[in-house]
Amino acid sequence: MKTRPPRATISDVARTAKTGKTSVSRYLNGEQNLLSPDLKARIEQAIAELDYRPSQMARGLKRGRTRLIGLIIADITNPYSVDVLSGIEAACRSHGFTLLMCNTNNEVDLEQHYLQLLSSYQVEGIVVNAVGMREDVLRQLQQSMLPMVLIDRKIPDFACDVVGLNNPEAAQQATQHLLDNGYEALLFLSEPLGSVNTRRERLAAFFSTAQSQPAVQAENTEVALHQPALMDAALRDFRQRHAGKRCAIVAANGALTLQVARAMQRLNLNWGESIGLLGFDELEWAALAGPGITTLKQPTWQIGYAALEKVIARIEGDDQPISEQVFSGELIVRGSSQRLR
């Protein structure tokens, strides 16, 4: 069995170039103007011969900077999270930072584990898509004084910069669209509300908008993401109680929209014909499913980019008051929610 050759060190480079470690360090740190052309050439040749790769972590720690940003994300399988991650990663590349991504799979215990792990790597800041952190984890964050920005979900009683969608505006726009298209019974479907502010804010705006037309029946149901029997029962019950009326479903996020579409297929309900459907988050397949599914598109890439820039601003010393930065969504109308002709 072959053993891997030892990794070259700065001492190896100095010895091969017939110089001291100080000169090699100056070369690596961009201070090449202090070196003679002959010495620079010898160091370059030694680095190439030895395939020397300096430890960026060690160099960063020596300067008191790691250039690392931690990301704790609730569910990497969610299309929303993937788009947000893309924006964050692009901002990291633009500003010369490296991203360490941790997926908690919506589990609070993993959230605490990854916070401790990122701390051990001495990240300079953290972006969090929170699940609902426990008090002991919150205390750790407050004591660390680490620059942090929350995406999408706020943490109750925790003062922190937040970047996300203007949820009341988006839900109002979506609900008003259904009212304008003559729907008489509306069901807002979400995962269990818990302390997730995005779901609560969208639900509140849904009800307040529907109240503008007293004849319209508006209600909500909470169903966990992967409970098809309960999803089928909720849709069947809604349809039966409002037989003879034009009914429509509002799905609170993209992952839930997929589960609602599957349930409708099982129940032989055709969106756009027998029932209306509108989902938060734009999905790649939404335009291809039947007559197309109307969606409330979030500027997810921009949200991720803005969150990372806010963290960097805090790292660089921005001491402005804690703020919430919100983006407007875009309603993309397709056949699933339009008035029948």
CSV table of C-alpha atoms in Angstrom, one decimal:
chain,number,residue,atom,x,y,z
A,1,MET,CA,0.0,0.0,0.0
A,2,LYS,CA,1.5,3.3,-1.1
A,3,THR,CA,1.7,6.0,1.5
A,4,ARG,CA,0.9,9.6,0.6
A,5,PRO,CA,4.1,11.8,0.4
A,6,PRO,CA,4.2,14.4,3.2
A,7,ARG,CA,2.8,17.8,2.3
A,8,ALA,CA,5.4,20.4,1.5
A,9,THR,CA,6.0,23.1,4.1
A,10,ILE,CA,7.2,26.7,3.9
A,11,SER,CA,10.5,25.4,5.2
A,12,ASP,CA,10.8,23.0,2.3
A,13,VAL,CA,10.2,25.9,-0.1
A,14,ALA,CA,12.8,28.0,1.6
A,15,ARG,CA,15.4,25.2,1.6
A,16,THR,CA,14.8,24.4,-2.1
A,17,ALA,CA,15.0,28.1,-3.1
A,18,LYS,CA,18.1,28.6,-1.0
A,19,THR,CA,16.6,31.4,1.1
A,20,GLY,CA,14.9,32.0,4.4
A,21,LYS,CA,11.2,31.5,5.4
A,22,THR,CA,10.8,35.3,5.8
A,23,SER,CA,11.4,35.8,2.1
A,24,VAL,CA,9.0,33.0,1.2
A,25,SER,CA,6.4,34.6,3.5
A,26,ARG,CA,6.8,37.9,1.8
A,27,TYR,CA,6.3,36.3,-1.6
A,28,LEU,CA,3.1,34.6,-0.5
A,29,ASN,CA,1.8,37.7,1.2
A,30,GLY,CA,2.1,39.8,-2.0
A,31,GLU,CA,5.2,41.7,-0.8
A,32,GLN,CA,7.2,40.7,-3.9
A,33,ASN,CA,8.5,44.2,-4.4
A,34,LEU,CA,10.8,43.6,-1.5
A,35,LEU,CA,12.5,40.7,-3.3
A,36,SER,CA,15.0,40.7,-6.1
A,37,PRO,CA,13.9,39.3,-9.5
A,38,ASP,CA,16.4,36.3,-9.0
A,39,LEU,CA,15.0,35.5,-5.6
A,40,LYS,CA,11.4,35.7,-6.8
A,41,ALA,CA,12.2,33.3,-9.7
A,42,ARG,CA,13.8,30.8,-7.3
A,43,ILE,CA,10.8,30.9,-5.0
A,44,GLU,CA,8.4,30.4,-7.9
A,45,GLN,CA,10.4,27.5,-9.2
A,46,ALA,CA,10.6,25.9,-5.7
A,47,ILE,CA,6.8,26.2,-5.2
A,48,ALA,CA,6.1,24.6,-8.6
A,49,GLU,CA,8.6,21.7,-8.0
A,50,LEU,CA,7.2,20.9,-4.5
A,51,ASP,CA,3.5,21.6,-5.5
A,52,TYR,CA,3.4,23.7,-2.4
A,53,ARG,CA,-0.1,24.9,-1.3
A,54,PRO,CA,-0.2,27.3,1.7
A,55,SER,CA,-2.8,26.6,4.3
A,56,GLN,CA,-5.3,29.4,3.9
A,57,MET,CA,-6.8,28.7,7.3
A,58,ALA,CA,-3.4,29.0,9.1
A,59,ARG,CA,-2.6,32.2,7.1
A,60,GLY,CA,-6.0,33.7,8.0
A,61,LEU,CA,-5.8,32.9,11.7
A,62,LYS,CA,-2.3,34.5,11.8
A,63,ARG,CA,-3.8,37.7,10.5
A,64,GLY,CA,-6.9,37.4,12.7
A,65,ARG,CA,-9.2,36.7,9.7
A,66,THR,CA,-10.5,33.4,8.4
A,67,ARG,CA,-12.7,34.9,5.6
A,68,LEU,CA,-15.2,32.1,6.4
A,69,ILE,CA,-19.0,32.6,6.5
A,70,GLY,CA,-21.2,30.0,8.1
A,71,LEU,CA,-24.7,29.2,6.7
A,72,ILE,CA,-27.2,27.2,8.7
A,73,ILE,CA,-30.1,26.3,6.4
A,74,ALA,CA,-33.4,24.6,7.5
A,75,ASP,CA,-34.0,22.3,4.5
A,76,ILE,CA,-31.6,22.0,1.6
A,77,THR,CA,-34.2,19.9,-0.4
A,78,ASN,CA,-36.5,22.9,-0.6
A,79,PRO,CA,-36.2,24.8,-3.9
A,80,TYR,CA,-36.4,28.0,-2.0
A,81,SER,CA,-33.3,27.1,0.0
A,82,VAL,CA,-31.3,26.1,-3.1
A,83,ASP,CA,-32.0,29.5,-4.8
A,84,VAL,CA,-31.1,31.4,-1.6
A,85,LEU,CA,-27.9,29.3,-1.3
A,86,SER,CA,-27.0,30.3,-4.9
A,87,GLY,CA,-27.3,34.0,-4.1
A,88,ILE,CA,-25.2,33.7,-0.9
A,89,GLU,CA,-22.5,31.7,-2.6
A,90,ALA,CA,-22.3,34.3,-5.4
A,91,ALA,CA,-21.9,37.1,-2.9
A,92,CYS,CA,-19.2,35.2,-1.1
A,93,ARG,CA,-17.2,34.8,-4.3
A,94,SER,CA,-17.7,38.5,-5.1
A,95,HIS,CA,-16.4,39.6,-1.7
A,96,GLY,CA,-13.6,37.1,-1.3
A,97,PHE,CA,-15.2,34.9,1.4
A,98,THR,CA,-15.6,31.1,1.6
A,99,LEU,CA,-19.0,29.6,2.6
A,100,LEU,CA,-19.4,26.7,5.1
A,101,MET,CA,-23.0,25.3,4.6
A,102,CYS,CA,-24.8,23.2,7.2
A,103,ASN,CA,-28.2,21.7,6.6
A,104,THR,CA,-30.2,21.1,9.8
A,105,ASN,CA,-33.1,19.2,8.0
A,106,ASN,CA,-35.5,21.2,10.2
A,107,GLU,CA,-34.1,19.5,13.4
A,108,VAL,CA,-33.4,21.8,16.4
A,109,ASP,CA,-30.6,19.5,17.8
A,110,LEU,CA,-28.7,19.7,14.5
A,111,GLU,CA,-29.0,23.5,14.6
A,112,GLN,CA,-27.2,23.6,17.9
A,113,HIS,CA,-24.5,21.2,16.8
A,114,TYR,CA,-23.7,23.2,13.7
A,115,LEU,CA,-23.6,26.5,15.6
A,116,GLN,CA,-20.9,24.9,17.8
A,117,LEU,CA,-19.1,23.5,14.8
A,118,LEU,CA,-19.0,26.8,12.9
A,119,SER,CA,-17.7,28.5,16.1
A,120,SER,CA,-14.9,26.0,16.2
A,121,TYR,CA,-13.9,27.0,12.6
A,122,GLN,CA,-13.9,30.6,13.7
A,123,VAL,CA,-16.2,31.9,11.1
A,124,GLU,CA,-16.5,35.6,10.9
A,125,GLY,CA,-20.3,35.7,10.5
A,126,ILE,CA,-23.3,33.5,10.2
A,127,VAL,CA,-26.4,33.5,7.9
A,128,VAL,CA,-29.3,31.5,9.5
A,129,ASN,CA,-32.5,30.2,8.0
A,130,ALA,CA,-33.9,29.4,11.5
A,131,VAL,CA,-36.0,26.4,12.6
A,132,GLY,CA,-37.0,27.7,16.0
A,133,MET,CA,-34.0,27.9,18.2
A,134,ARG,CA,-34.1,27.0,21.9
A,135,GLU,CA,-33.3,29.5,24.6
A,136,ASP,CA,-29.9,28.0,25.4
A,137,VAL,CA,-28.8,28.3,21.7
A,138,LEU,CA,-30.0,31.9,21.6
A,139,ARG,CA,-27.9,32.7,24.7
A,140,GLN,CA,-24.8,31.2,23.0
A,141,LEU,CA,-25.4,33.4,20.0
A,142,GLN,CA,-26.0,36.6,22.1
A,143,GLN,CA,-22.8,36.0,24.1
A,144,SER,CA,-20.7,35.3,21.0
A,145,MET,CA,-21.4,38.7,19.5
A,146,LEU,CA,-20.9,37.1,16.1
A,147,PRO,CA,-22.3,39.1,13.2
A,148,MET,CA,-25.5,37.3,12.1
A,149,VAL,CA,-28.4,37.7,9.6
A,150,LEU,CA,-31.6,35.8,9.6
A,151,ILE,CA,-33.2,34.8,6.3
A,152,ASP,CA,-37.0,34.4,5.9
A,153,ARG,CA,-37.8,33.2,9.5
A,154,LYS,CA,-37.4,35.5,12.5
A,155,ILE,CA,-36.5,34.2,16.0
A,156,PRO,CA,-38.9,35.4,18.7
A,157,ASP,CA,-37.3,37.8,21.2
A,158,PHE,CA,-34.0,37.8,19.4
A,159,ALA,CA,-32.8,41.1,18.0
A,160,CYS,CA,-31.0,40.5,14.7
A,161,ASP,CA,-30.9,41.7,11.1
A,162,VAL,CA,-33.5,40.0,8.9
A,163,VAL,CA,-33.7,39.7,5.1
A,164,GLY,CA,-36.7,38.1,3.3
A,165,LEU,CA,-40.0,38.5,1.5
A,166,ASN,CA,-42.6,41.2,2.2
A,167,ASN,CA,-45.0,38.5,3.3
A,168,PRO,CA,-48.1,40.6,4.1
A,169,GLU,CA,-47.8,42.3,0.7
A,170,ALA,CA,-47.3,39.0,-1.2
A,171,ALA,CA,-50.2,37.2,0.5
A,172,GLN,CA,-52.5,40.2,-0.1
A,173,GLN,CA,-51.6,40.2,-3.8
A,174,ALA,CA,-52.2,36.5,-4.1
A,175,THR,CA,-55.5,36.5,-2.2
A,176,GLN,CA,-56.8,39.5,-4.1
A,177,HIS,CA,-56.0,37.8,-7.4
A,178,LEU,CA,-58.3,34.8,-6.4
A,179,LEU,CA,-61.0,37.2,-5.3
A,180,ASP,CA,-60.8,39.1,-8.6
A,181,ASN,CA,-61.2,35.8,-10.5
A,182,GLY,CA,-64.5,35.0,-8.8
A,183,TYR,CA,-63.5,32.3,-6.2
A,184,GLU,CA,-66.1,32.0,-3.5
A,185,ALA,CA,-64.3,29.7,-1.0
A,186,LEU,CA,-60.6,29.9,-0.2
A,187,LEU,CA,-58.4,27.5,1.8
A,188,PHE,CA,-55.0,28.6,3.0
A,189,LEU,CA,-52.9,25.4,3.5
A,190,SER,CA,-49.7,25.5,5.5
A,191,GLU,CA,-47.5,23.3,7.5
A,192,PRO,CA,-48.0,23.6,11.3
A,193,LEU,CA,-47.7,27.3,12.1
A,194,GLY,CA,-45.6,27.0,15.2
A,195,SER,CA,-43.5,30.1,15.7
A,196,VAL,CA,-42.6,30.5,12.0
A,197,ASN,CA,-43.4,34.1,11.3
A,198,THR,CA,-43.6,33.7,7.5
A,199,ARG,CA,-46.5,31.3,7.8
A,200,ARG,CA,-48.3,33.5,10.3
A,201,GLU,CA,-47.8,36.7,8.4
A,202,ARG,CA,-49.1,35.2,5.2
A,203,LEU,CA,-52.1,33.7,6.9
A,204,ALA,CA,-53.0,37.0,8.6
A,205,ALA,CA,-52.8,38.9,5.3
A,206,PHE,CA,-54.9,36.1,3.6
A,207,PHE,CA,-57.7,36.6,6.1
A,208,SER,CA,-57.6,40.4,6.2
A,209,THR,CA,-57.8,40.5,2.4
A,210,ALA,CA,-60.6,38.0,2.1
A,211,GLN,CA,-62.6,40.0,4.6
A,212,SER,CA,-63.1,42.7,2.0
A,213,GLN,CA,-65.7,40.3,0.4
A,214,PRO,CA,-67.9,39.1,3.3
A,215,ALA,CA,-69.7,36.6,1.0
A,216,VAL,CA,-66.4,34.7,0.4
A,217,GLN,CA,-65.6,31.8,2.8
A,218,ALA,CA,-61.9,31.9,3.9
A,219,GLU,CA,-60.4,29.3,6.2
A,220,ASN,CA,-57.1,27.6,6.9
A,221,THR,CA,-55.8,24.1,7.6
A,222,GLU,CA,-52.4,23.0,8.9
A,223,VAL,CA,-50.9,19.7,7.4
A,224,ALA,CA,-47.4,18.4,7.9
A,225,LEU,CA,-45.5,18.1,4.6
A,226,HIS,CA,-45.4,14.3,4.2
A,227,GLN,CA,-48.8,13.2,5.4
A,228,PRO,CA,-50.7,12.4,2.2
A,229,ALA,CA,-53.7,10.8,3.9
A,230,LEU,CA,-54.3,14.0,6.0
A,231,MET,CA,-53.8,16.2,2.9
A,232,ASP,CA,-56.3,14.2,0.9
A,233,ALA,CA,-58.8,14.4,3.8
A,234,ALA,CA,-58.3,18.2,4.1
A,235,LEU,CA,-59.0,18.8,0.4
A,236,ARG,CA,-61.9,16.4,0.3
A,237,ASP,CA,-63.6,18.0,3.3
A,238,PHE,CA,-63.1,21.5,1.9
A,239,ARG,CA,-64.7,20.6,-1.4
A,240,GLN,CA,-67.6,18.8,0.2
A,241,ARG,CA,-68.4,21.6,2.6
A,242,HIS,CA,-68.4,24.1,-0.3
A,243,ALA,CA,-70.1,22.1,-3.0
A,244,GLY,CA,-71.4,24.3,-5.7
A,245,LYS,CA,-69.0,27.1,-5.0
A,246,ARG,CA,-65.8,28.1,-6.9
A,247,CYS,CA,-63.1,26.8,-4.6
A,248,ALA,CA,-59.4,27.6,-4.5
A,249,ILE,CA,-56.3,26.5,-2.5
A,250,VAL,CA,-53.4,28.7,-1.5
A,251,ALA,CA,-50.3,26.7,-0.7
A,252,ALA,CA,-48.0,28.5,1.7
A,253,ASN,CA,-44.7,27.3,0.1
A,254,GLY,CA,-43.3,25.5,-2.9
A,255,ALA,CA,-42.8,22.1,-1.2
A,256,LEU,CA,-46.4,22.2,0.0
A,257,THR,CA,-47.6,23.1,-3.5
A,258,LEU,CA,-46.1,19.9,-4.8
A,259,GLN,CA,-47.9,17.8,-2.2
A,260,VAL,CA,-51.2,19.6,-2.9
A,261,ALA,CA,-50.8,19.0,-6.6
A,262,ARG,CA,-50.2,15.3,-5.9
A,263,ALA,CA,-53.3,15.1,-3.6
A,264,MET,CA,-55.4,16.7,-6.3
A,265,GLN,CA,-54.3,14.1,-8.8
A,266,ARG,CA,-55.2,11.3,-6.3
A,267,LEU,CA,-58.6,12.9,-5.8
A,268,ASN,CA,-59.2,13.5,-9.6
A,269,LEU,CA,-59.4,17.2,-9.1
A,270,ASN,CA,-58.1,19.3,-12.0
A,271,TRP,CA,-56.7,22.6,-11.1
A,272,GLY,CA,-58.0,25.4,-13.2
A,273,GLU,CA,-61.3,23.4,-13.9
A,274,SER,CA,-62.7,21.8,-10.7
A,275,ILE,CA,-60.6,23.8,-8.3
A,276,GLY,CA,-58.2,26.8,-8.2
A,277,LEU,CA,-54.6,26.5,-7.0
A,278,LEU,CA,-52.0,29.2,-6.2
A,279,GLY,CA,-48.7,28.4,-4.5
A,280,PHE,CA,-46.0,30.5,-2.9
A,281,ASP,CA,-42.5,30.1,-4.6
A,282,GLU,CA,-41.9,29.6,-8.3
A,283,LEU,CA,-41.3,26.0,-9.3
A,284,GLU,CA,-39.5,24.8,-12.5
A,285,TRP,CA,-42.4,22.5,-13.3
A,286,ALA,CA,-45.2,24.9,-12.5
A,287,ALA,CA,-45.6,26.1,-16.1
A,288,LEU,CA,-45.7,22.6,-17.4
A,289,ALA,CA,-48.4,21.0,-15.0
A,290,GLY,CA,-51.7,21.0,-16.8
A,291,PRO,CA,-52.8,24.5,-17.6
A,292,GLY,CA,-49.9,25.8,-15.4
A,293,ILE,CA,-49.9,26.6,-11.7
A,294,THR,CA,-50.1,30.2,-10.6
A,295,THR,CA,-47.2,31.1,-8.2
A,296,LEU,CA,-46.0,34.0,-6.1
A,297,LYS,CA,-42.4,34.2,-7.1
A,298,GLN,CA,-39.9,35.3,-4.4
A,299,PRO,CA,-36.6,37.0,-5.5
A,300,THR,CA,-34.8,34.2,-3.6
A,301,TRP,CA,-31.3,34.8,-5.3
A,302,GLN,CA,-31.4,38.5,-4.4
A,303,ILE,CA,-32.5,37.7,-0.8
A,304,GLY,CA,-29.5,35.4,-0.4
A,305,TYR,CA,-27.1,37.9,-1.9
A,306,ALA,CA,-28.5,40.8,0.2
A,307,ALA,CA,-28.2,38.7,3.4
A,308,LEU,CA,-24.6,37.9,2.8
A,309,GLU,CA,-23.8,41.5,2.0
A,310,LYS,CA,-25.4,42.5,5.3
A,311,VAL,CA,-23.3,40.1,7.3
A,312,ILE,CA,-20.1,41.4,5.6
A,313,ALA,CA,-21.2,45.0,6.4
A,314,ARG,CA,-21.5,44.0,10.1
A,315,ILE,CA,-18.1,42.2,10.0
A,316,GLU,CA,-16.6,45.4,8.6
A,317,GLY,CA,-17.9,47.5,11.5
A,318,ASP,CA,-21.4,48.7,10.4
A,319,ASP,CA,-23.1,49.7,13.6
A,320,GLN,CA,-26.4,50.9,12.2
A,321,PRO,CA,-29.6,49.8,14.2
A,322,ILE,CA,-30.9,46.3,13.6
A,323,SER,CA,-33.0,46.3,10.5
A,324,GLU,CA,-35.4,44.2,8.4
A,325,GLN,CA,-34.9,44.3,4.6
A,326,VAL,CA,-37.9,43.0,2.7
A,327,PHE,CA,-38.3,42.3,-1.0
A,328,SER,CA,-41.5,42.3,-3.1
A,329,GLY,CA,-42.7,39.1,-4.8
A,330,GLU,CA,-44.0,38.7,-8.3
A,331,LEU,CA,-47.4,37.0,-9.1
A,332,ILE,CA,-47.0,34.8,-12.1
A,333,VAL,CA,-50.6,34.0,-13.3
A,334,ARG,CA,-51.3,30.7,-15.1
A,335,GLY,CA,-54.3,28.6,-15.8
A,336,SER,CA,-54.8,27.2,-12.4
A,337,SER,CA,-56.3,30.4,-11.0
A,338,GLN,CA,-57.9,32.3,-13.9
A,339,ARG,CA,-61.6,32.9,-14.3
A,340,LEU,CA,-63.3,30.3,-16.4
A,341,ARG,CA,-64.4,31.7,-19.8
